[in-house]
């Protein structure tokens, strides 16, 4: 079992009114008061609030979230400061996440209202990075639910202040190992500060060797001393000389090519940061290509190990769930049965739950249903049992995309084709078919969907797949509501429309209509052996574009990735041209995750996923193999 897979719920008991850890035999905070300790040790110890005042953003990294008192106290302090930074990013590592009940049970009265806000968004005990948003997104809490030894190698951020708040080295030495402290130091900005209640000589020595100038100062309560420090390494990293994005992009202008799911996601993500956004699309309206589908299914791809697709799709699904709160009318996340392809697959799922692999699935995250249970749930006899995704379901995709793009306030140019891009005077300039200038901006994001194949070089293994969804009369399945997936999928909007599908046909080699319907009927029968396909009344069809490894293309465009006629190679040697595309049939899950990855890359914010996942979606991954 890997370091990352070992997370488990914290076991907390009440010891004379103080939260006590059964794992480590220690209390969670000073008996003299958790908020008082947070204010003295971590706020004052990191020269806050002065350090964040009048800055565009401020990033704090914490090792040991516990009951969240340090975050909640920091949030309250930030809110009360009239000169606070424009945004606050708080990143915390925790191997033993607490429950919602314990957060409320041991809430400090001084941060009671903040605790309620935290509990309203508190994630399941599932490995990975979980993002919570406060104050209209100006405060972002990123929870790394994983072992610190793993997290310290996978962080994707640079911090201004470091909170070291694990249990004592005598109780939990893993939090204070030299390798951990050395790894955490590598993410510090020049002059970053640190604070901890710990004054252990080996901890102070390891911090000093990692580049921090440390000293003892007055402690809190019965602890006479604590440790503070400033990051001043003997040898500076090249990345320390990076120009702040506010200076790099003073006009905050963005050009997006493509008005589908990915383009709309990017428009919203940058618009809420105050950027001026222009979107260009060949269609007459937003979501005019594959994103126009009436309904799409939203769910992550489960697995028996922590593979890349499982982790990426979980991260993307979490982002989509968070966004759904702002657009509830388009989301019908009432649960999704995933029916097994055969008995072998169902037996494999049973082993996951019996062995808690890759981790113990929370009840509201994933459930195993017998054939009888799933048949009772949906009203039809199924071939095999199913996995139930309680939080998954249907999204009115086309309407959702159009509403999002409209709400972003972006300037949209429809019925407009971009024939080439050029870098001129520090801006990306889009030119039309006749060589006319269409728009210009400091940063450009390409969201071409199936048009990627037209502009990608031959070195990029991208394929377009023609997909067809057979449309049936709603009378064919009167009991079937919502959606099901498995060997294929079935969608019923509850009105007068049922979709069954879908085919995967290489573009340019599409099958005849009768054969497409036959294949979709076969998928239906694998899930529901007694179902009658009935008469198809038509198709919904679209083109999906996907790389050979089935993972999206998100990040900076590397030299040689695009054809010379679209972008010259000398212009593409630049960190201001990005891709958010290549998502195949998972555009709904990956579009917003991609937008947030690119926003972090542009602004220097902490990334929403781990470094190895960033590498997995980096467009340069294919060119590095050639």
Coordinates of C-alpha atoms in Angstrom, one line a residue:
X1 CA 0.0 0.0 0.0
X2 CA 1.4 3.4 -1.0
X3 CA 1.9 6.4 1.3
X4 CA -1.0 8.1 -0.3
X5 CA -3.4 5.2 0.2
X6 CA -3.0 5.0 3.9
X7 CA -5.3 7.9 4.9
X8 CA -8.1 7.0 7.3
X9 CA -10.6 8.9 9.4
X10 CA -9.3 10.5 12.6
X11 CA -10.3 8.8 15.9
X12 CA -11.1 11.6 18.3
X13 CA -12.3 11.3 21.9
X14 CA -13.1 13.9 24.5
X15 CA -10.4 14.3 27.3
X16 CA -11.7 16.7 29.9
X17 CA -13.2 18.9 27.3
X18 CA -10.2 18.7 24.9
X19 CA -10.1 16.8 21.6
X20 CA -7.7 13.8 22.0
X21 CA -6.2 11.8 19.2
X22 CA -6.4 8.0 19.7
X23 CA -3.8 7.5 17.0
X24 CA -1.1 9.6 18.7
X25 CA -2.1 9.8 22.3
X26 CA -2.0 13.5 22.4
X27 CA -4.4 16.5 22.4
X28 CA -5.0 18.5 19.3
X29 CA -4.1 21.9 20.7
X30 CA -2.9 23.8 23.8
X31 CA -5.1 23.4 26.8
X32 CA -4.7 27.2 27.2
X33 CA -6.9 27.6 24.0
X34 CA -6.7 26.5 20.4
X35 CA -7.6 29.9 18.9
X36 CA -5.2 31.7 21.3
X37 CA -2.4 29.3 20.2
X38 CA -3.2 29.9 16.5
X39 CA -3.1 33.7 17.0
X40 CA 0.1 33.7 18.9
X41 CA 2.1 31.0 17.2
X42 CA 1.0 31.0 13.6
X43 CA -0.6 34.5 13.0
X44 CA 1.9 36.6 15.0
X45 CA 4.7 34.1 14.3
X46 CA 4.4 34.7 10.6
X47 CA 4.0 38.5 11.0
X48 CA 0.4 38.4 10.0
X49 CA -1.7 40.3 9.1
X50 CA 1.1 42.8 8.1
X51 CA 2.8 40.3 5.7
X52 CA -0.3 39.9 3.4
X53 CA -1.5 43.5 3.4
X54 CA -1.9 45.3 0.1
X55 CA -0.7 42.2 -1.9
X56 CA -2.6 40.6 -4.8
X57 CA -2.4 37.2 -3.2
X58 CA -0.9 35.4 -0.2
X59 CA -0.2 31.6 0.0
X60 CA 0.0 29.7 3.3
X61 CA 1.1 26.0 3.5
X62 CA 0.3 24.1 6.7
X63 CA 1.4 20.6 7.7
X64 CA -1.3 19.2 9.9
X65 CA -4.9 20.5 9.4
X66 CA -6.4 18.7 12.4
X67 CA -9.6 20.4 13.5
X68 CA -8.9 23.4 11.3
X69 CA -8.4 25.9 14.0
X70 CA -5.4 27.5 12.4
X71 CA -7.2 27.9 9.1
X72 CA -10.4 29.2 10.7
X73 CA -8.4 31.7 12.8
X74 CA -6.5 32.8 9.7
X75 CA -9.7 33.2 7.8
X76 CA -11.3 35.3 10.5
X77 CA -8.1 37.5 10.8
X78 CA -8.0 38.0 7.1
X79 CA -11.7 39.1 7.0
X80 CA -11.2 41.6 9.8
X81 CA -8.2 43.2 8.1
X82 CA -9.2 46.1 5.8
X83 CA -5.8 46.0 4.1
X84 CA -5.9 42.3 3.4
X85 CA -4.6 40.7 0.3
X86 CA -6.9 40.4 -2.8
X87 CA -6.9 36.6 -2.3
X88 CA -5.8 34.1 0.2
X89 CA -4.8 30.5 -0.6
X90 CA -4.5 28.2 2.4
X91 CA -3.0 24.7 1.6
X92 CA -3.0 22.1 4.3
X93 CA -1.8 18.5 4.4
X94 CA -3.7 15.9 6.5
X95 CA -3.4 12.1 6.7
X96 CA -6.2 11.6 9.2
X97 CA -9.2 13.8 8.2
X98 CA -11.7 14.5 10.9
X99 CA -15.5 14.1 10.5
X100 CA -18.1 16.9 10.1
X101 CA -19.5 15.8 13.5
X102 CA -16.1 16.3 15.2
X103 CA -15.5 19.7 13.6
X104 CA -18.8 20.9 15.1
X105 CA -18.4 19.0 18.4
X106 CA -15.0 20.6 19.2
X107 CA -15.6 24.0 17.5
X108 CA -14.1 26.9 19.3
X109 CA -16.7 29.6 20.1
X110 CA -14.4 32.2 18.7
X111 CA -14.6 30.7 15.3
X112 CA -18.0 29.1 15.5
X113 CA -19.5 30.7 12.4
X114 CA -16.4 30.0 10.3
X115 CA -16.6 26.4 11.4
X116 CA -20.2 26.1 10.1
X117 CA -19.0 27.4 6.8
X118 CA -16.2 24.8 6.7
X119 CA -18.6 22.0 7.6
X120 CA -21.0 23.0 4.8
X121 CA -18.2 22.2 2.2
X122 CA -16.3 19.5 4.1
X123 CA -15.3 16.7 1.7
X124 CA -15.4 12.9 2.0
X125 CA -12.5 11.1 3.5
X126 CA -11.0 10.4 0.0
X127 CA -7.4 10.7 -1.0
X128 CA -6.4 13.7 -3.2
X129 CA -6.7 17.4 -3.3
X130 CA -10.1 18.9 -2.2
X131 CA -10.8 22.6 -2.8
X132 CA -13.2 24.7 -0.7
X133 CA -14.1 28.3 -1.5
X134 CA -15.0 31.1 0.8
X135 CA -15.8 34.8 0.2
X136 CA -16.8 34.5 -3.4
X137 CA -13.6 32.6 -4.2
X138 CA -11.2 35.1 -2.7
X139 CA -10.2 32.5 -0.1
X140 CA -9.4 29.0 -1.3
X141 CA -8.7 26.1 1.1
X142 CA -6.9 23.2 -0.6
X143 CA -6.9 20.1 1.6
X144 CA -4.3 17.5 0.6
X145 CA -5.7 14.3 2.1
X146 CA -2.6 12.2 2.0
X147 CA 0.6 11.3 3.9
X148 CA 3.0 14.2 4.2
X149 CA 5.8 12.2 2.8
X150 CA 3.8 11.8 -0.4
X151 CA 2.4 15.3 -0.4
X152 CA 5.8 17.0 0.1
X153 CA 6.9 15.5 -3.2
X154 CA 3.7 16.3 -5.1
X155 CA 2.8 19.9 -4.1
X156 CA 2.4 22.3 -7.0
X157 CA 2.7 25.8 -5.4
X158 CA 5.0 28.4 -3.8
X159 CA 4.1 29.7 -0.4
X160 CA 4.6 32.9 1.6
X161 CA 4.1 31.4 5.1
X162 CA 4.5 28.0 6.6
X163 CA 2.6 26.6 9.5
X164 CA 4.2 23.5 11.1
X165 CA 1.6 22.0 13.4
X166 CA 1.9 18.3 13.7
X167 CA 1.7 16.3 16.9
X168 CA 4.9 16.4 18.8
X169 CA 8.0 14.6 17.3
X170 CA 7.9 12.1 20.1
X171 CA 4.3 11.2 19.2
X172 CA 4.4 11.5 15.4
X173 CA 7.9 11.7 14.0
X174 CA 6.8 11.3 10.4
X175 CA 5.6 14.9 10.4
X176 CA 9.0 16.2 11.4
X177 CA 11.5 14.1 9.4
X178 CA 14.4 15.8 7.8
X179 CA 13.3 14.6 4.3
X180 CA 9.8 16.2 4.9
X181 CA 11.1 19.5 6.1
X182 CA 13.7 19.7 3.3
X183 CA 11.0 18.9 0.7
X184 CA 8.6 21.5 2.1
X185 CA 11.3 24.2 2.0
X186 CA 11.7 23.8 -1.8
X187 CA 8.3 25.4 -2.3
X188 CA 9.1 28.5 -0.3
X189 CA 9.3 31.9 -1.9
X190 CA 12.3 34.1 -1.0
X191 CA 11.8 35.6 2.5
X192 CA 8.9 33.2 3.2
X193 CA 8.3 32.9 6.9
X194 CA 7.6 29.9 9.1
X195 CA 6.3 29.3 12.6
X196 CA 5.8 26.3 14.9
X197 CA 5.3 25.7 18.6
X198 CA 8.1 23.0 18.3
X199 CA 11.6 23.9 19.6
X200 CA 13.2 20.5 19.2
X201 CA 16.8 20.9 18.4
X202 CA 16.8 18.4 15.5
X203 CA 13.8 20.2 13.9
X204 CA 15.5 23.6 14.1
X205 CA 18.7 22.2 12.7
X206 CA 16.9 20.5 9.8
X207 CA 15.0 23.7 9.0
X208 CA 18.3 25.7 9.1
X209 CA 19.9 23.2 6.7
X210 CA 16.9 23.5 4.5
X211 CA 17.4 27.2 4.0
X212 CA 15.5 28.9 6.9
X213 CA 17.1 31.3 9.4
X214 CA 15.4 30.2 12.6
X215 CA 15.2 31.5 16.1
X216 CA 13.4 30.9 19.3
X217 CA 10.9 33.4 20.6
X218 CA 8.3 33.6 23.4
X219 CA 5.9 30.7 23.2
X220 CA 2.2 30.4 24.1
X221 CA 0.7 29.4 27.4
X222 CA 2.8 27.0 29.3
X223 CA 5.3 26.6 26.5
X224 CA 8.0 29.2 27.1
X225 CA 9.4 29.1 23.6
X226 CA 8.4 28.5 20.0
X227 CA 10.3 28.7 16.7
X228 CA 10.0 31.2 13.8
X229 CA 12.1 31.5 10.7
X230 CA 12.7 33.2 7.3
X231 CA 13.6 31.4 4.1
X232 CA 17.0 32.7 3.0
X233 CA 18.9 29.9 1.3
X234 CA 22.5 30.1 0.5
X235 CA 21.8 29.3 -3.1
X236 CA 18.7 30.8 -4.7
X237 CA 16.6 28.9 -7.2
X238 CA 16.1 30.3 -10.7
X239 CA 12.4 30.3 -10.2
X240 CA 12.8 32.9 -7.4
X241 CA 13.4 35.5 -10.1
X242 CA 10.0 35.1 -11.7
X243 CA 8.0 38.2 -12.4
X244 CA 4.7 38.5 -10.6
X245 CA 1.8 37.9 -12.9
X246 CA 0.2 41.3 -12.0
X247 CA 3.3 42.9 -13.6
X248 CA 3.6 40.4 -16.4
X249 CA -0.1 40.9 -17.6
X250 CA -1.0 44.5 -16.5
X251 CA -4.1 44.6 -18.7
X252 CA -5.3 41.1 -17.8
X253 CA -6.5 40.3 -21.3
X254 CA -7.4 36.8 -22.5
X255 CA -8.3 35.4 -25.9
X256 CA -10.1 32.0 -26.0
X257 CA -10.6 30.2 -29.3
X258 CA -13.6 27.8 -28.9
X259 CA -17.0 28.4 -27.2
X260 CA -17.7 24.8 -26.0
X261 CA -17.5 23.4 -22.5
X262 CA -13.8 24.0 -22.2
X263 CA -13.9 27.6 -23.6
X264 CA -16.8 28.6 -21.4
X265 CA -15.0 27.1 -18.3
X266 CA -11.9 29.2 -19.1
X267 CA -14.0 32.3 -19.7
X268 CA -15.6 32.0 -16.3
X269 CA -12.4 31.1 -14.4
X270 CA -10.6 34.2 -15.7
X271 CA -13.5 36.6 -15.6
X272 CA -14.0 36.0 -11.9
X273 CA -10.3 37.1 -11.5
X274 CA -11.0 40.3 -13.2
X275 CA -9.7 39.5 -16.7
X276 CA -11.1 41.0 -19.9
X277 CA -12.1 37.9 -22.0
X278 CA -12.8 37.6 -25.7
X279 CA -14.1 34.3 -27.1
X280 CA -14.1 33.4 -30.8
X281 CA -16.0 30.5 -32.3
X282 CA -16.9 29.3 -35.8
X283 CA -20.4 28.3 -34.7
X284 CA -23.4 30.6 -34.6
X285 CA -23.9 30.1 -30.9
X286 CA -21.9 28.8 -27.9
X287 CA -21.9 25.0 -27.5
X288 CA -22.6 24.4 -31.2
X289 CA -20.5 21.3 -31.6
X290 CA -20.2 18.3 -29.3
X291 CA -21.1 20.4 -26.3
X292 CA -24.5 21.0 -27.7
X293 CA -25.7 17.6 -26.4
X294 CA -29.0 18.0 -24.5
X295 CA -27.9 15.8 -21.6
X296 CA -24.5 14.6 -20.5
X297 CA -23.6 12.2 -17.7
X298 CA -21.3 13.5 -14.9
X299 CA -19.4 10.9 -12.9
X300 CA -15.8 9.9 -12.1
X301 CA -14.1 6.7 -13.4
X302 CA -13.7 4.3 -10.5
X303 CA -10.8 1.9 -10.2
X304 CA -9.2 -0.6 -7.9
X305 CA -6.0 1.4 -7.6
X306 CA -5.0 5.0 -7.6
X307 CA -4.5 5.2 -11.3
X308 CA -4.3 8.5 -13.2
X309 CA -7.7 8.4 -14.7
X310 CA -9.4 7.6 -11.3
X311 CA -7.6 10.5 -9.6
X312 CA -8.1 13.0 -12.5
X313 CA -11.7 12.2 -12.9
X314 CA -12.3 12.5 -9.2
X315 CA -10.7 15.9 -9.2
X316 CA -12.7 17.0 -12.2
X317 CA -15.9 15.7 -10.7
X318 CA -15.3 17.5 -7.4
X319 CA -14.8 20.8 -9.4
X320 CA -18.0 20.2 -11.3
X321 CA -20.0 19.5 -8.1
X322 CA -18.8 22.8 -6.6
X323 CA -19.8 24.7 -9.8
X324 CA -23.2 23.0 -9.8
X325 CA -24.2 25.0 -6.7
X326 CA -24.3 28.1 -8.8
X327 CA -26.3 26.5 -11.6
X328 CA -28.7 24.1 -9.9
X329 CA -31.3 24.3 -12.6
X330 CA -29.0 22.4 -15.0
X331 CA -27.8 19.7 -12.7
X332 CA -29.7 16.6 -11.8
X333 CA -27.2 14.7 -9.6
X334 CA -29.6 12.2 -8.1
X335 CA -27.4 9.1 -8.4
X336 CA -26.0 7.0 -11.2
X337 CA -25.9 3.2 -11.3
X338 CA -22.9 1.8 -13.2
X339 CA -23.9 -1.7 -14.3
X340 CA -21.2 -4.3 -14.5
X341 CA -20.2 -5.5 -18.0
X342 CA -20.1 -9.1 -16.8
X343 CA -19.8 -11.3 -13.7
X344 CA -16.0 -10.9 -13.7
X345 CA -16.2 -7.2 -13.4
X346 CA -18.8 -7.4 -10.6
X347 CA -16.6 -9.8 -8.6
X348 CA -13.7 -7.4 -9.0
X349 CA -15.8 -4.6 -7.5
X350 CA -16.7 -6.9 -4.6
X351 CA -13.0 -7.4 -3.9
X352 CA -12.5 -3.6 -3.8
X353 CA -15.1 -3.2 -1.0
X354 CA -14.0 -6.3 0.9
X355 CA -10.3 -5.2 0.9
X356 CA -10.9 -1.4 1.1
X357 CA -8.9 -0.9 -2.1
X358 CA -7.6 1.5 -3.1
X359 CA -9.2 3.0 0.0
X360 CA -12.3 2.7 2.1
X361 CA -15.1 4.1 0.0
X362 CA -17.4 6.4 2.0
X363 CA -21.0 5.5 1.7
X364 CA -21.9 8.7 -0.1
X365 CA -19.0 8.3 -2.5
X366 CA -19.5 4.8 -4.0
X367 CA -21.7 1.9 -3.1
X368 CA -22.0 -1.7 -4.3
X369 CA -25.5 -2.9 -5.3
X370 CA -26.6 -6.5 -6.0
X371 CA -28.5 -7.2 -9.2
X372 CA -31.7 -7.3 -7.2
X373 CA -30.9 -4.0 -5.5
X374 CA -30.2 -2.2 -8.8
X375 CA -33.2 -3.7 -10.4
X376 CA -35.4 -2.5 -7.6
X377 CA -33.9 0.9 -7.8
X378 CA -34.5 1.5 -11.5
X379 CA -37.5 -0.7 -12.1
X380 CA -35.9 -3.0 -14.7
X381 CA -34.2 -6.3 -14.5
X382 CA -30.4 -6.0 -15.1
X383 CA -27.8 -8.6 -16.1
X384 CA -25.5 -7.9 -13.2
X385 CA -25.1 -5.8 -10.1
X386 CA -23.8 -2.2 -10.2
X387 CA -21.8 0.5 -8.6
X388 CA -23.9 3.4 -7.4
X389 CA -22.4 6.9 -7.7
X390 CA -24.7 8.7 -5.2
X391 CA -23.6 12.2 -6.2
X392 CA -23.5 11.6 -10.0
X393 CA -26.2 12.1 -12.6
X394 CA -27.3 14.2 -15.5
X395 CA -26.4 17.7 -16.6
X396 CA -28.2 19.7 -19.2
X397 CA -25.0 20.3 -21.0
X398 CA -25.8 22.7 -23.9
X399 CA -27.9 25.0 -21.8
X400 CA -25.3 25.0 -19.0
X401 CA -22.5 25.9 -21.3
X402 CA -24.4 28.8 -22.9
X403 CA -25.6 30.2 -19.6
X404 CA -22.0 30.1 -18.1
X405 CA -20.5 31.8 -21.1
X406 CA -23.2 34.5 -21.0
X407 CA -22.7 35.0 -17.2
X408 CA -19.0 35.4 -17.6
X409 CA -19.5 38.7 -19.4
X410 CA -17.0 37.7 -22.1
X411 CA -17.1 39.4 -25.5
X412 CA -18.1 36.6 -28.0
X413 CA -17.4 36.6 -31.7
X414 CA -19.5 33.9 -33.4
X415 CA -19.5 32.7 -37.0
X416 CA -15.8 33.6 -37.0
X417 CA -12.9 31.4 -37.9
X418 CA -9.3 31.9 -36.7
X419 CA -6.9 31.0 -39.5
X420 CA -3.7 31.8 -37.7
X421 CA -2.2 33.3 -34.5
X422 CA 0.8 35.6 -34.3
X423 CA 2.7 37.0 -31.3
X424 CA 3.1 40.8 -31.8
X425 CA 4.2 43.4 -29.3
X426 CA 3.6 41.1 -26.3
X427 CA 0.1 40.1 -27.4
X428 CA -1.5 37.2 -29.2
X429 CA -3.2 38.4 -32.4
X430 CA -5.9 36.2 -34.1
X431 CA -6.3 36.6 -37.8
X432 CA -9.2 35.6 -40.0
X433 CA -9.4 34.0 -43.4
X434 CA -8.7 37.2 -45.3
X435 CA -5.8 38.2 -43.0
X436 CA -7.9 40.6 -41.0
X437 CA -7.2 41.1 -37.3
X438 CA -10.0 39.6 -35.2
X439 CA -8.7 40.2 -31.6
X440 CA -5.6 40.5 -29.5
X441 CA -4.8 39.6 -25.9
X442 CA -1.8 38.9 -23.6
X443 CA -2.8 35.3 -23.1
X444 CA -4.5 32.9 -25.4
X445 CA -6.2 29.5 -24.6
X446 CA -7.0 27.1 -27.4
X447 CA -10.2 25.1 -26.8
X448 CA -10.7 23.6 -30.3
X449 CA -12.5 20.4 -29.5
X450 CA -12.6 18.2 -32.6
X451 CA -10.8 20.9 -34.6
X452 CA -7.6 20.1 -32.8
X453 CA -6.8 17.6 -35.5
X454 CA -6.7 20.4 -38.0
X455 CA -4.0 22.4 -36.2
X456 CA -2.0 19.7 -34.3
X457 CA 1.3 18.5 -35.8
X458 CA 1.9 15.0 -37.0
X459 CA 3.9 14.3 -33.8
X460 CA 0.7 14.5 -31.7
X461 CA -1.3 11.2 -31.6
X462 CA -4.8 12.6 -31.6
X463 CA -7.8 10.8 -33.1
X464 CA -11.3 12.1 -33.8
X465 CA -14.1 9.7 -32.9
X466 CA -17.6 10.1 -34.3
X467 CA -20.2 9.2 -31.7
X468 CA -23.9 8.5 -32.2
X469 CA -26.6 8.3 -29.6
X470 CA -29.8 6.5 -30.7
X471 CA -32.9 8.5 -29.8
X472 CA -36.0 6.5 -28.8
X473 CA -39.5 7.6 -27.8
X474 CA -39.9 8.0 -24.0
X475 CA -42.7 5.6 -24.1
X476 CA -40.3 2.8 -24.6
X477 CA -39.0 3.0 -21.0
X478 CA -41.8 4.5 -18.9
X479 CA -40.2 3.4 -15.6
X480 CA -36.6 4.4 -16.4
X481 CA -35.7 7.8 -15.0
X482 CA -32.4 9.6 -15.0
X483 CA -29.4 7.8 -16.4
X484 CA -27.5 4.5 -16.2
X485 CA -24.1 3.6 -17.5
X486 CA -22.1 0.4 -17.9
X487 CA -21.3 -1.4 -21.2
X488 CA -23.2 1.6 -22.8
X489 CA -25.4 4.2 -21.3
X490 CA -29.1 5.1 -21.2
X491 CA -30.5 8.6 -20.6
X492 CA -34.2 9.4 -19.9
X493 CA -35.1 13.0 -19.3
X494 CA -38.5 11.9 -17.8
X495 CA -40.3 13.7 -20.6
X496 CA -40.5 12.1 -24.0
X497 CA -36.9 11.4 -24.9
X498 CA -34.6 8.4 -24.3
X499 CA -31.0 8.2 -25.5
X500 CA -29.0 4.9 -25.9
X501 CA -25.4 4.8 -26.8
X502 CA -23.0 5.6 -27.9
X503 CA -20.9 4.5 -30.8
X504 CA -17.2 5.1 -31.2
X505 CA -16.4 5.4 -34.9
X506 CA -13.2 6.7 -36.3
X507 CA -13.9 10.0 -38.2
X508 CA -14.0 9.3 -41.9
X509 CA -14.9 5.7 -41.4
X510 CA -18.4 5.9 -40.0
X511 CA -20.7 3.0 -40.2
X512 CA -24.2 2.9 -41.7
X513 CA -27.1 4.1 -39.6
X514 CA -28.6 0.7 -39.2
X515 CA -25.3 -0.7 -37.9
X516 CA -24.9 2.2 -35.5
X517 CA -28.4 1.6 -34.1
X518 CA -27.6 -2.2 -33.9
X519 CA -24.5 -1.6 -31.8
X520 CA -26.4 0.8 -29.4
X521 CA -29.2 -1.8 -29.1
X522 CA -26.5 -4.4 -28.2
X523 CA -25.2 -2.2 -25.4
X524 CA -28.7 -1.8 -24.1
X525 CA -29.3 -5.5 -24.0
X526 CA -26.1 -6.1 -22.1
X527 CA -27.5 -4.0 -19.3
X528 CA -31.1 -4.9 -19.6
X529 CA -31.5 -8.4 -21.1
X530 CA -35.3 -8.2 -21.4
X531 CA -35.5 -4.6 -22.8
X532 CA -37.0 -4.1 -26.2
X533 CA -35.0 -1.5 -28.2
X534 CA -38.0 -0.4 -30.2
X535 CA -37.9 2.0 -33.2
X536 CA -35.1 4.6 -33.2
X537 CA -36.5 8.0 -34.1
X538 CA -33.1 9.5 -34.9
X539 CA -29.6 10.2 -33.6
X540 CA -27.7 12.8 -31.6
X541 CA -24.2 12.8 -33.0
X542 CA -20.9 14.6 -32.4
X543 CA -17.2 14.4 -32.8
X544 CA -14.9 13.6 -29.8
X545 CA -11.2 14.3 -30.0
X546 CA -8.8 12.3 -27.8
X547 CA -5.1 11.6 -27.6
X548 CA -3.8 8.0 -27.7
X549 CA -3.5 7.8 -23.9
X550 CA -7.1 9.0 -23.3
X551 CA -6.0 11.8 -21.0
X552 CA -6.8 15.5 -21.8
X553 CA -4.3 18.1 -23.1
X554 CA -4.1 20.8 -20.5
X555 CA -1.3 23.4 -20.2
X556 CA 1.3 25.4 -22.1
X557 CA 1.6 24.6 -25.8
X558 CA 5.1 23.3 -26.4
X559 CA 7.2 24.1 -29.5
X560 CA 6.3 21.8 -32.4
X561 CA 2.9 20.9 -31.1
X562 CA 0.9 22.9 -33.6
X563 CA 1.3 23.2 -37.4
X564 CA 3.5 26.0 -38.6
X565 CA 0.7 27.5 -40.7
X566 CA -1.4 28.1 -37.5
X567 CA 1.3 29.2 -35.1
X568 CA 5.0 29.7 -35.9
X569 CA 7.4 27.7 -33.9
X570 CA 9.3 30.8 -32.7
X571 CA 6.0 32.2 -31.4
X572 CA 5.1 29.0 -29.6
X573 CA 8.2 29.2 -27.4
X574 CA 6.2 31.2 -25.0
X575 CA 4.4 30.6 -21.7
X576 CA 1.3 32.5 -22.7
X577 CA -0.3 30.1 -25.2
X578 CA -2.3 27.2 -23.6
X579 CA -4.5 24.2 -24.5
X580 CA -7.6 22.9 -22.8
X581 CA -8.8 20.2 -25.1
X582 CA -8.5 16.5 -26.1
X583 CA -11.1 15.3 -23.5
X584 CA -12.9 12.7 -25.6
X585 CA -16.2 12.0 -24.0
X586 CA -15.2 13.4 -20.7
X587 CA -15.4 17.1 -21.5
X588 CA -17.9 17.8 -18.8
X589 CA -15.5 16.4 -16.1
X590 CA -12.3 17.8 -17.3
X591 CA -13.2 21.3 -18.8
X592 CA -13.3 23.2 -15.5
X593 CA -10.4 21.3 -14.0
X594 CA -8.4 22.3 -17.0
X595 CA -9.5 25.9 -16.7
X596 CA -8.3 26.0 -13.1
X597 CA -5.0 24.4 -13.9
X598 CA -4.3 27.0 -16.6
X599 CA -5.5 29.9 -14.3
X600 CA -3.0 28.7 -11.7
X601 CA -0.2 28.4 -14.3
X602 CA -0.9 32.0 -15.4
X603 CA -1.4 33.6 -12.0
X604 CA 1.1 31.6 -9.9
X605 CA -1.6 30.3 -7.6
X606 CA -1.4 26.9 -6.1
X607 CA -2.5 24.2 -8.5
X608 CA -5.7 22.3 -7.9
X609 CA -4.1 18.9 -8.4
X610 CA -0.8 17.1 -7.6
X611 CA 2.3 17.5 -9.7
X612 CA 2.3 14.0 -11.1
X613 CA -1.3 14.6 -12.4
X614 CA -0.2 17.9 -14.0
X615 CA 2.6 16.0 -15.8
X616 CA 0.0 13.5 -17.0
X617 CA -2.1 16.1 -18.8
X618 CA 0.8 18.3 -20.0
X619 CA 0.7 18.5 -23.8
X620 CA 4.5 18.2 -23.9
X621 CA 4.2 14.6 -22.7
X622 CA 4.0 13.3 -26.3
X623 CA 6.8 15.4 -27.8
X624 CA 9.1 14.3 -25.1
X625 CA 8.7 10.7 -26.3
X626 CA 9.7 11.4 -29.9

